[in-house]
C-alpha positions as protocol buffer text, in pm:
chain_id: "A"
residue {
  index: 1
  type: MET
  ca { x: -12651 y: -17108 z: -5061 }
}
residue {
  index: 2
  type: SER
  ca { x: -12582 y: -16765 z: -5014 }
}
residue {
  index: 3
  type: VAL
  ca { x: -12601 y: -16584 z: -4649 }
}
residue {
  index: 4
  type: PRO
  ca { x: -12672 y: -16247 z: -4579 }
}
residue {
  index: 5
  type: GLY
  ca { x: -12398 y: -16037 z: -4440 }
}
residue {
  index: 6
  type: PRO
  ca { x: -12350 y: -15756 z: -4215 }
}
residue {
  index: 7
  type: PRO
  ca { x: -12539 y: -15457 z: -4263 }
}
residue {
  index: 8
  type: SER
  ca { x: -12377 y: -15180 z: -4459 }
}
residue {
  index: 9
  type: LEU
  ca { x: -12336 y: -14800 z: -4338 }
}
residue {
  index: 10
  type: ASP
  ca { x: -12729 y: -14733 z: -4452 }
}
residue {
  index: 11
  type: GLY
  ca { x: -12872 y: -15038 z: -4281 }
}
residue {
  index: 12
  type: VAL
  ca { x: -12917 y: -15248 z: -4607 }
}
residue {
  index: 13
  type: LEU
  ca { x: -12755 y: -15609 z: -4607 }
}
residue {
  index: 14
  type: ALA
  ca { x: -12456 y: -15571 z: -4812 }
}
residue {
  index: 15
  type: GLY
  ca { x: -12411 y: -15937 z: -4904 }
}
residue {
  index: 16
  type: PRO
  ca { x: -12257 y: -16256 z: -4759 }
}
residue {
  index: 17
  type: PRO
  ca { x: -11914 y: -16203 z: -4570 }
}
residue {
  index: 18
  type: ASP
  ca { x: -11622 y: -16340 z: -4692 }
}
residue {
  index: 19
  type: GLY
  ca { x: -11576 y: -16701 z: -4644 }
}
residue {
  index: 20
  type: LEU
  ca { x: -11952 y: -16793 z: -4644 }
}
residue {
  index: 21
  type: GLU
  ca { x: -11956 y: -16911 z: -4927 }
}
residue {
  index: 22
  type: ALA
  ca { x: -12043 y: -17280 z: -4931 }
}
residue {
  index: 23
  type: GLY
  ca { x: -11748 y: -17448 z: -4778 }
}
residue {
  index: 24
  type: GLY
  ca { x: -11584 y: -17437 z: -4454 }
}
residue {
  index: 25
  type: PRO
  ca { x: -11620 y: -17215 z: -4145 }
}
residue {
  index: 26
  type: THR
  ca { x: -11455 y: -16893 z: -4136 }
}
residue {
  index: 27
  type: PRO
  ca { x: -11271 y: -16755 z: -3830 }
}
residue {
  index: 28
  type: GLY
  ca { x: -11515 y: -16523 z: -3738 }
}
residue {
  index: 29
  type: LEU
  ca { x: -11775 y: -16831 z: -3686 }
}
residue {
  index: 30
  type: ARG
  ca { x: -11515 y: -17038 z: -3496 }
}
residue {
  index: 31
  type: CYS
  ca { x: -11623 y: -16922 z: -3165 }
}
residue {
  index: 32
  type: CYS
  ca { x: -11984 y: -17007 z: -3288 }
}
residue {
  index: 33
  type: VAL
  ca { x: -11854 y: -17348 z: -3372 }
}
residue {
  index: 34
  type: ARG
  ca { x: -11691 y: -17345 z: -3033 }
}
residue {
  index: 35
  type: ALA
  ca { x: -11990 y: -17253 z: -2874 }
}
residue {
  index: 36
  type: PHE
  ca { x: -12209 y: -17474 z: -3047 }
}
residue {
  index: 37
  type: SER
  ca { x: -11995 y: -17776 z: -2986 }
}
residue {
  index: 38
  type: SER
  ca { x: -11988 y: -17678 z: -2580 }
}
residue {
  index: 39
  type: CYS
  ca { x: -12405 y: -17709 z: -2607 }
}
residue {
  index: 40
  type: GLY
  ca { x: -12344 y: -18123 z: -2692 }
}
residue {
  index: 41
  type: LEU
  ca { x: -12423 y: -18071 z: -3048 }
}
residue {
  index: 42
  type: SER
  ca { x: -12082 y: -18202 z: -3132 }
}
residue {
  index: 43
  type: ASP
  ca { x: -11891 y: -18546 z: -3077 }
}
residue {
  index: 44
  type: THR
  ca { x: -11574 y: -18378 z: -2924 }
}
residue {
  index: 45
  type: SER
  ca { x: -11579 y: -18269 z: -2563 }
}
residue {
  index: 46
  type: PRO
  ca { x: -11526 y: -17884 z: -2504 }
}
residue {
  index: 47
  type: ASP
  ca { x: -11158 y: -17969 z: -2325 }
}
residue {
  index: 48
  type: GLU
  ca { x: -11013 y: -18042 z: -2652 }
}
residue {
  index: 49
  type: GLY
  ca { x: -10985 y: -17664 z: -2751 }
}
residue {
  index: 50
  type: LEU
  ca { x: -11037 y: -17528 z: -3081 }
}
residue {
  index: 51
  type: ILE
  ca { x: -11152 y: -17744 z: -3313 }
}
residue {
  index: 52
  type: GLU
  ca { x: -10988 y: -17669 z: -3681 }
}
residue {
  index: 53
  type: ASP
  ca { x: -11101 y: -17968 z: -3889 }
}
residue {
  index: 54
  type: LEU
  ca { x: -11464 y: -17931 z: -3834 }
}
residue {
  index: 55
  type: THR
  ca { x: -11664 y: -17916 z: -4156 }
}
residue {
  index: 56
  type: ILE
  ca { x: -12009 y: -17760 z: -4108 }
}
residue {
  index: 57
  type: GLU
  ca { x: -12270 y: -17797 z: -4372 }
}
residue {
  index: 58
  type: ASP
  ca { x: -12470 y: -17549 z: -4518 }
}
residue {
  index: 59
  type: LYS
  ca { x: -12769 y: -17526 z: -4358 }
}
residue {
  index: 60
  type: ALA
  ca { x: -12570 y: -17486 z: -4016 }
}
residue {
  index: 61
  type: VAL
  ca { x: -12391 y: -17227 z: -4172 }
}
residue {
  index: 62
  type: GLU
  ca { x: -12713 y: -17042 z: -4293 }
}
residue {
  index: 63
  type: GLN
  ca { x: -12892 y: -17133 z: -3931 }
}
residue {
  index: 64
  type: LEU
  ca { x: -12560 y: -16990 z: -3716 }
}
residue {
  index: 65
  type: ALA
  ca { x: -12566 y: -16646 z: -3977 }
}
residue {
  index: 66
  type: GLU
  ca { x: -12909 y: -16613 z: -3934 }
}
residue {
  index: 67
  type: GLY
  ca { x: -12884 y: -16632 z: -3571 }
}
residue {
  index: 68
  type: LEU
  ca { x: -12605 y: -16445 z: -3587 }
}
residue {
  index: 69
  type: LEU
  ca { x: -12801 y: -16176 z: -3759 }
}
residue {
  index: 70
  type: SER
  ca { x: -13106 y: -16211 z: -3572 }
}
residue {
  index: 71
  type: HIS
  ca { x: -12936 y: -16152 z: -3247 }
}
residue {
  index: 72
  type: TYR
  ca { x: -12706 y: -15855 z: -3338 }
}
residue {
  index: 73
  type: LEU
  ca { x: -12955 y: -15683 z: -3598 }
}
residue {
  index: 74
  type: PRO
  ca { x: -13156 y: -15487 z: -3400 }
}
residue {
  index: 75
  type: ASP
  ca { x: -12908 y: -15385 z: -3186 }
}
residue {
  index: 76
  type: LEU
  ca { x: -12758 y: -15248 z: -3489 }
}
residue {
  index: 77
  type: GLN
  ca { x: -13039 y: -15094 z: -3637 }
}
residue {
  index: 78
  type: ARG
  ca { x: -13127 y: -14907 z: -3280 }
}
residue {
  index: 79
  type: SER
  ca { x: -12796 y: -14804 z: -3231 }
}
residue {
  index: 80
  type: LYS
  ca { x: -12797 y: -14653 z: -3614 }
}
residue {
  index: 81
  type: GLN
  ca { x: -13101 y: -14480 z: -3530 }
}
residue {
  index: 82
  type: ALA
  ca { x: -12990 y: -14334 z: -3240 }
}
residue {
  index: 83
  type: LEU
  ca { x: -12678 y: -14247 z: -3396 }
}
residue {
  index: 84
  type: GLN
  ca { x: -12880 y: -14073 z: -3635 }
}
residue {
  index: 85
  type: GLU
  ca { x: -13097 y: -13872 z: -3393 }
}
residue {
  index: 86
  type: LEU
  ca { x: -12736 y: -13799 z: -3219 }
}
residue {
  index: 87
  type: THR
  ca { x: -12624 y: -13658 z: -3505 }
}
residue {
  index: 88
  type: GLN
  ca { x: -12948 y: -13412 z: -3588 }
}
residue {
  index: 89
  type: ASN
  ca { x: -12897 y: -13295 z: -3256 }
}
residue {
  index: 90
  type: GLN
  ca { x: -12557 y: -13223 z: -3284 }
}
residue {
  index: 91
  type: VAL
  ca { x: -12639 y: -13020 z: -3595 }
}
residue {
  index: 92
  type: VAL
  ca { x: -12977 y: -12844 z: -3411 }
}
residue {
  index: 93
  type: LEU
  ca { x: -12706 y: -12807 z: -3125 }
}
residue {
  index: 94
  type: LEU
  ca { x: -12458 y: -12641 z: -3363 }
}
residue {
  index: 95
  type: ASP
  ca { x: -12659 y: -12425 z: -3533 }
}
residue {
  index: 96
  type: THR
  ca { x: -12818 y: -12298 z: -3153 }
}
residue {
  index: 97
  type: LEU
  ca { x: -12423 y: -12233 z: -3058 }
}
residue {
  index: 98
  type: GLU
  ca { x: -12339 y: -12021 z: -3367 }
}
residue {
  index: 99
  type: GLN
  ca { x: -12673 y: -11840 z: -3292 }
}
residue {
  index: 100
  type: GLU
  ca { x: -12537 y: -11798 z: -2933 }
}
residue {
  index: 101
  type: ILE
  ca { x: -12232 y: -11659 z: -3065 }
}
residue {
  index: 102
  type: SER
  ca { x: -12346 y: -11437 z: -3315 }
}
residue {
  index: 103
  type: LYS
  ca { x: -12547 y: -11264 z: -3029 }
}
residue {
  index: 104
  type: PHE
  ca { x: -12227 y: -11257 z: -2788 }
}
residue {
  index: 105
  type: LYS
  ca { x: -12053 y: -11094 z: -3050 }
}
residue {
  index: 106
  type: GLU
  ca { x: -12336 y: -10862 z: -3096 }
}
residue {
  index: 107
  type: CYS
  ca { x: -12349 y: -10779 z: -2736 }
}
residue {
  index: 108
  type: HIS
  ca { x: -11957 y: -10720 z: -2740 }
}
residue {
  index: 109
  type: SER
  ca { x: -12011 y: -10471 z: -3024 }
}
residue {
  index: 110
  type: MET
  ca { x: -12318 y: -10314 z: -2821 }
}
residue {
  index: 111
  type: LEU
  ca { x: -12085 y: -10274 z: -2545 }
}
residue {
  index: 112
  type: ASP
  ca { x: -11808 y: -10115 z: -2765 }
}
residue {
  index: 113
  type: ILE
  ca { x: -12063 y: -9901 z: -2913 }
}
residue {
  index: 114
  type: ASN
  ca { x: -12154 y: -9792 z: -2533 }
}
residue {
  index: 115
  type: ALA
  ca { x: -11798 y: -9730 z: -2484 }
}
residue {
  index: 116
  type: LEU
  ca { x: -11804 y: -9491 z: -2763 }
}
residue {
  index: 117
  type: PHE
  ca { x: -12112 y: -9327 z: -2659 }
}
residue {
  index: 118
  type: THR
  ca { x: -12012 y: -9244 z: -2337 }
}
residue {
  index: 119
  type: GLU
  ca { x: -11612 y: -9111 z: -2452 }
}
residue {
  index: 120
  type: ALA
  ca { x: -11809 y: -8903 z: -2678 }
}
residue {
  index: 121
  type: LYS
  ca { x: -12058 y: -8734 z: -2380 }
}
residue {
  index: 122
  type: HIS
  ca { x: -11710 y: -8735 z: -2180 }
}
residue {
  index: 123
  type: TYR
  ca { x: -11550 y: -8502 z: -2452 }
}
residue {
  index: 124
  type: HIS
  ca { x: -11850 y: -8338 z: -2479 }
}
residue {
  index: 125
  type: ALA
  ca { x: -11873 y: -8226 z: -2156 }
}
residue {
  index: 126
  type: LYS
  ca { x: -11508 y: -8115 z: -2172 }
}
residue {
  index: 127
  type: LEU
  ca { x: -11576 y: -7934 z: -2500 }
}
residue {
  index: 128
  type: VAL
  ca { x: -11855 y: -7739 z: -2307 }
}
residue {
  index: 129
  type: ASN
  ca { x: -11672 y: -7677 z: -2018 }
}
residue {
  index: 130
  type: ILE
  ca { x: -11395 y: -7526 z: -2238 }
}
residue {
  index: 131
  type: ARG
  ca { x: -11647 y: -7323 z: -2446 }
}
residue {
  index: 132
  type: LYS
  ca { x: -11767 y: -7168 z: -2078 }
}
residue {
  index: 133
  type: GLU
  ca { x: -11436 y: -7102 z: -2007 }
}
residue {
  index: 134
  type: MET
  ca { x: -11362 y: -6911 z: -2330 }
}
residue {
  index: 135
  type: LEU
  ca { x: -11689 y: -6693 z: -2311 }
}
residue {
  index: 136
  type: MET
  ca { x: -11574 y: -6623 z: -1925 }
}
residue {
  index: 137
  type: LEU
  ca { x: -11245 y: -6515 z: -2071 }
}
residue {
  index: 138
  type: HIS
  ca { x: -11368 y: -6334 z: -2363 }
}
residue {
  index: 139
  type: GLU
  ca { x: -11608 y: -6156 z: -2110 }
}
residue {
  index: 140
  type: LYS
  ca { x: -11274 y: -6039 z: -1866 }
}
residue {
  index: 141
  type: THR
  ca { x: -11074 y: -5945 z: -2145 }
}
residue {
  index: 142
  type: SER
  ca { x: -11355 y: -5741 z: -2306 }
}
residue {
  index: 143
  type: LYS
  ca { x: -11390 y: -5585 z: -1908 }
}
residue {
  index: 144
  type: LEU
  ca { x: -10980 y: -5535 z: -1908 }
}
residue {
  index: 145
  type: LYS
  ca { x: -11006 y: -5342 z: -2218 }
}
residue {
  index: 146
  type: LYS
  ca { x: -11267 y: -5118 z: -2160 }
}
residue {
  index: 147
  type: ARG
  ca { x: -11110 y: -5058 z: -1829 }
}
residue {
  index: 148
  type: ALA
  ca { x: -10762 y: -5032 z: -1959 }
}
residue {
  index: 149
  type: LEU
  ca { x: -10919 y: -4791 z: -2253 }
}
residue {
  index: 150
  type: LYS
  ca { x: -11091 y: -4576 z: -1946 }
}
residue {
  index: 151
  type: LEU
  ca { x: -10760 y: -4540 z: -1742 }
}
residue {
  index: 152
  type: GLN
  ca { x: -10579 y: -4439 z: -2049 }
}
residue {
  index: 153
  type: GLN
  ca { x: -10819 y: -4171 z: -2141 }
}
residue {
  index: 154
  type: LYS
  ca { x: -10816 y: -4081 z: -1748 }
}
residue {
  index: 155
  type: ARG
  ca { x: -10454 y: -4052 z: -1772 }
}
residue {
  index: 156
  type: GLN
  ca { x: -10451 y: -3841 z: -2094 }
}
residue {
  index: 157
  type: LYS
  ca { x: -10721 y: -3623 z: -1934 }
}
residue {
  index: 158
  type: GLU
  ca { x: -10505 y: -3568 z: -1591 }
}
residue {
  index: 159
  type: GLU
  ca { x: -10194 y: -3507 z: -1866 }
}
residue {
  index: 160
  type: LEU
  ca { x: -10402 y: -3250 z: -2049 }
}
residue {
  index: 161
  type: GLU
  ca { x: -10520 y: -3115 z: -1754 }
}
residue {
  index: 162
  type: ARG
  ca { x: -10122 y: -3072 z: -1631 }
}
residue {
  index: 163
  type: GLU
  ca { x: -10041 y: -2927 z: -1947 }
}
residue {
  index: 164
  type: GLN
  ca { x: -10295 y: -2666 z: -1929 }
}
residue {
  index: 165
  type: GLN
  ca { x: -10207 y: -2604 z: -1559 }
}
residue {
  index: 166
  type: ARG
  ca { x: -9839 y: -2552 z: -1648 }
}
residue {
  index: 167
  type: GLU
  ca { x: -9941 y: -2346 z: -1960 }
}
residue {
  index: 168
  type: LYS
  ca { x: -10155 y: -2119 z: -1694 }
}
residue {
  index: 169
  type: GLU
  ca { x: -9865 y: -2115 z: -1468 }
}
residue {
  index: 170
  type: PHE
  ca { x: -9642 y: -2035 z: -1736 }
}
residue {
  index: 171
  type: GLU
  ca { x: -9831 y: -1760 z: -1865 }
}
residue {
  index: 172
  type: ARG
  ca { x: -9909 y: -1653 z: -1522 }
}
residue {
  index: 173
  type: GLU
  ca { x: -9531 y: -1638 z: -1458 }
}
residue {
  index: 174
  type: LYS
  ca { x: -9480 y: -1485 z: -1771 }
}
residue {
  index: 175
  type: GLN
  ca { x: -9743 y: -1178 z: -1705 }
}
residue {
  index: 176
  type: LEU
  ca { x: -9570 y: -1184 z: -1352 }
}
residue {
  index: 177
  type: THR
  ca { x: -9246 y: -1124 z: -1467 }
}
residue {
  index: 178
  type: ALA
  ca { x: -9157 y: -771 z: -1486 }
}
residue {
  index: 179
  type: LYS
  ca { x: -9170 y: -571 z: -1814 }
}
residue {
  index: 180
  type: PRO
  ca { x: -8902 y: -257 z: -1883 }
}
residue {
  index: 181
  type: ALA
  ca { x: -9086 y: 11 z: -1930 }
}
residue {
  index: 182
  type: LYS
  ca { x: -9106 y: 193 z: -2277 }
}
residue {
  index: 183
  type: ARG
  ca { x: -8939 y: 534 z: -2295 }
}
residue {
  index: 184
  type: THR
  ca { x: -9111 y: 733 z: -2538 }
}
């Protein structure tokens, strides 16, 4: 007589566990036999310890296996369902976490872009100031050139006037110098 075994990973009964074929008790069933014997269903007293030579009939083995399975199988199935739900929730949580990480990275890249724009504004302001300074310097230099040109022209004019004055004085002195009279 075959007894269903423990459930496999997908919840379907796999078959009888080792040692539950027709025959003697397995080490896993010895504790049940001990409990059975302590309930008064055995001839021996519970004080005698572990009963090793007890032969259990197939019907008793089947009933014990069915009792064990009926006791633990619903809890195992609930546990399996709870683990599946937990796994699904973990998958959802991991997807959500990946989305949040990508948003966080996007925020960091936005901060980097904002920093670049701020830096660009700073350098643009510097360029505007440099341009203003260059225009101001250009105006000053052009004014200085005009002034220098005027001063140079004024100096040349003054030198020309002085030169003309000297020539006039020289002419005057020349005219003032006595000339010997011509004898005729």
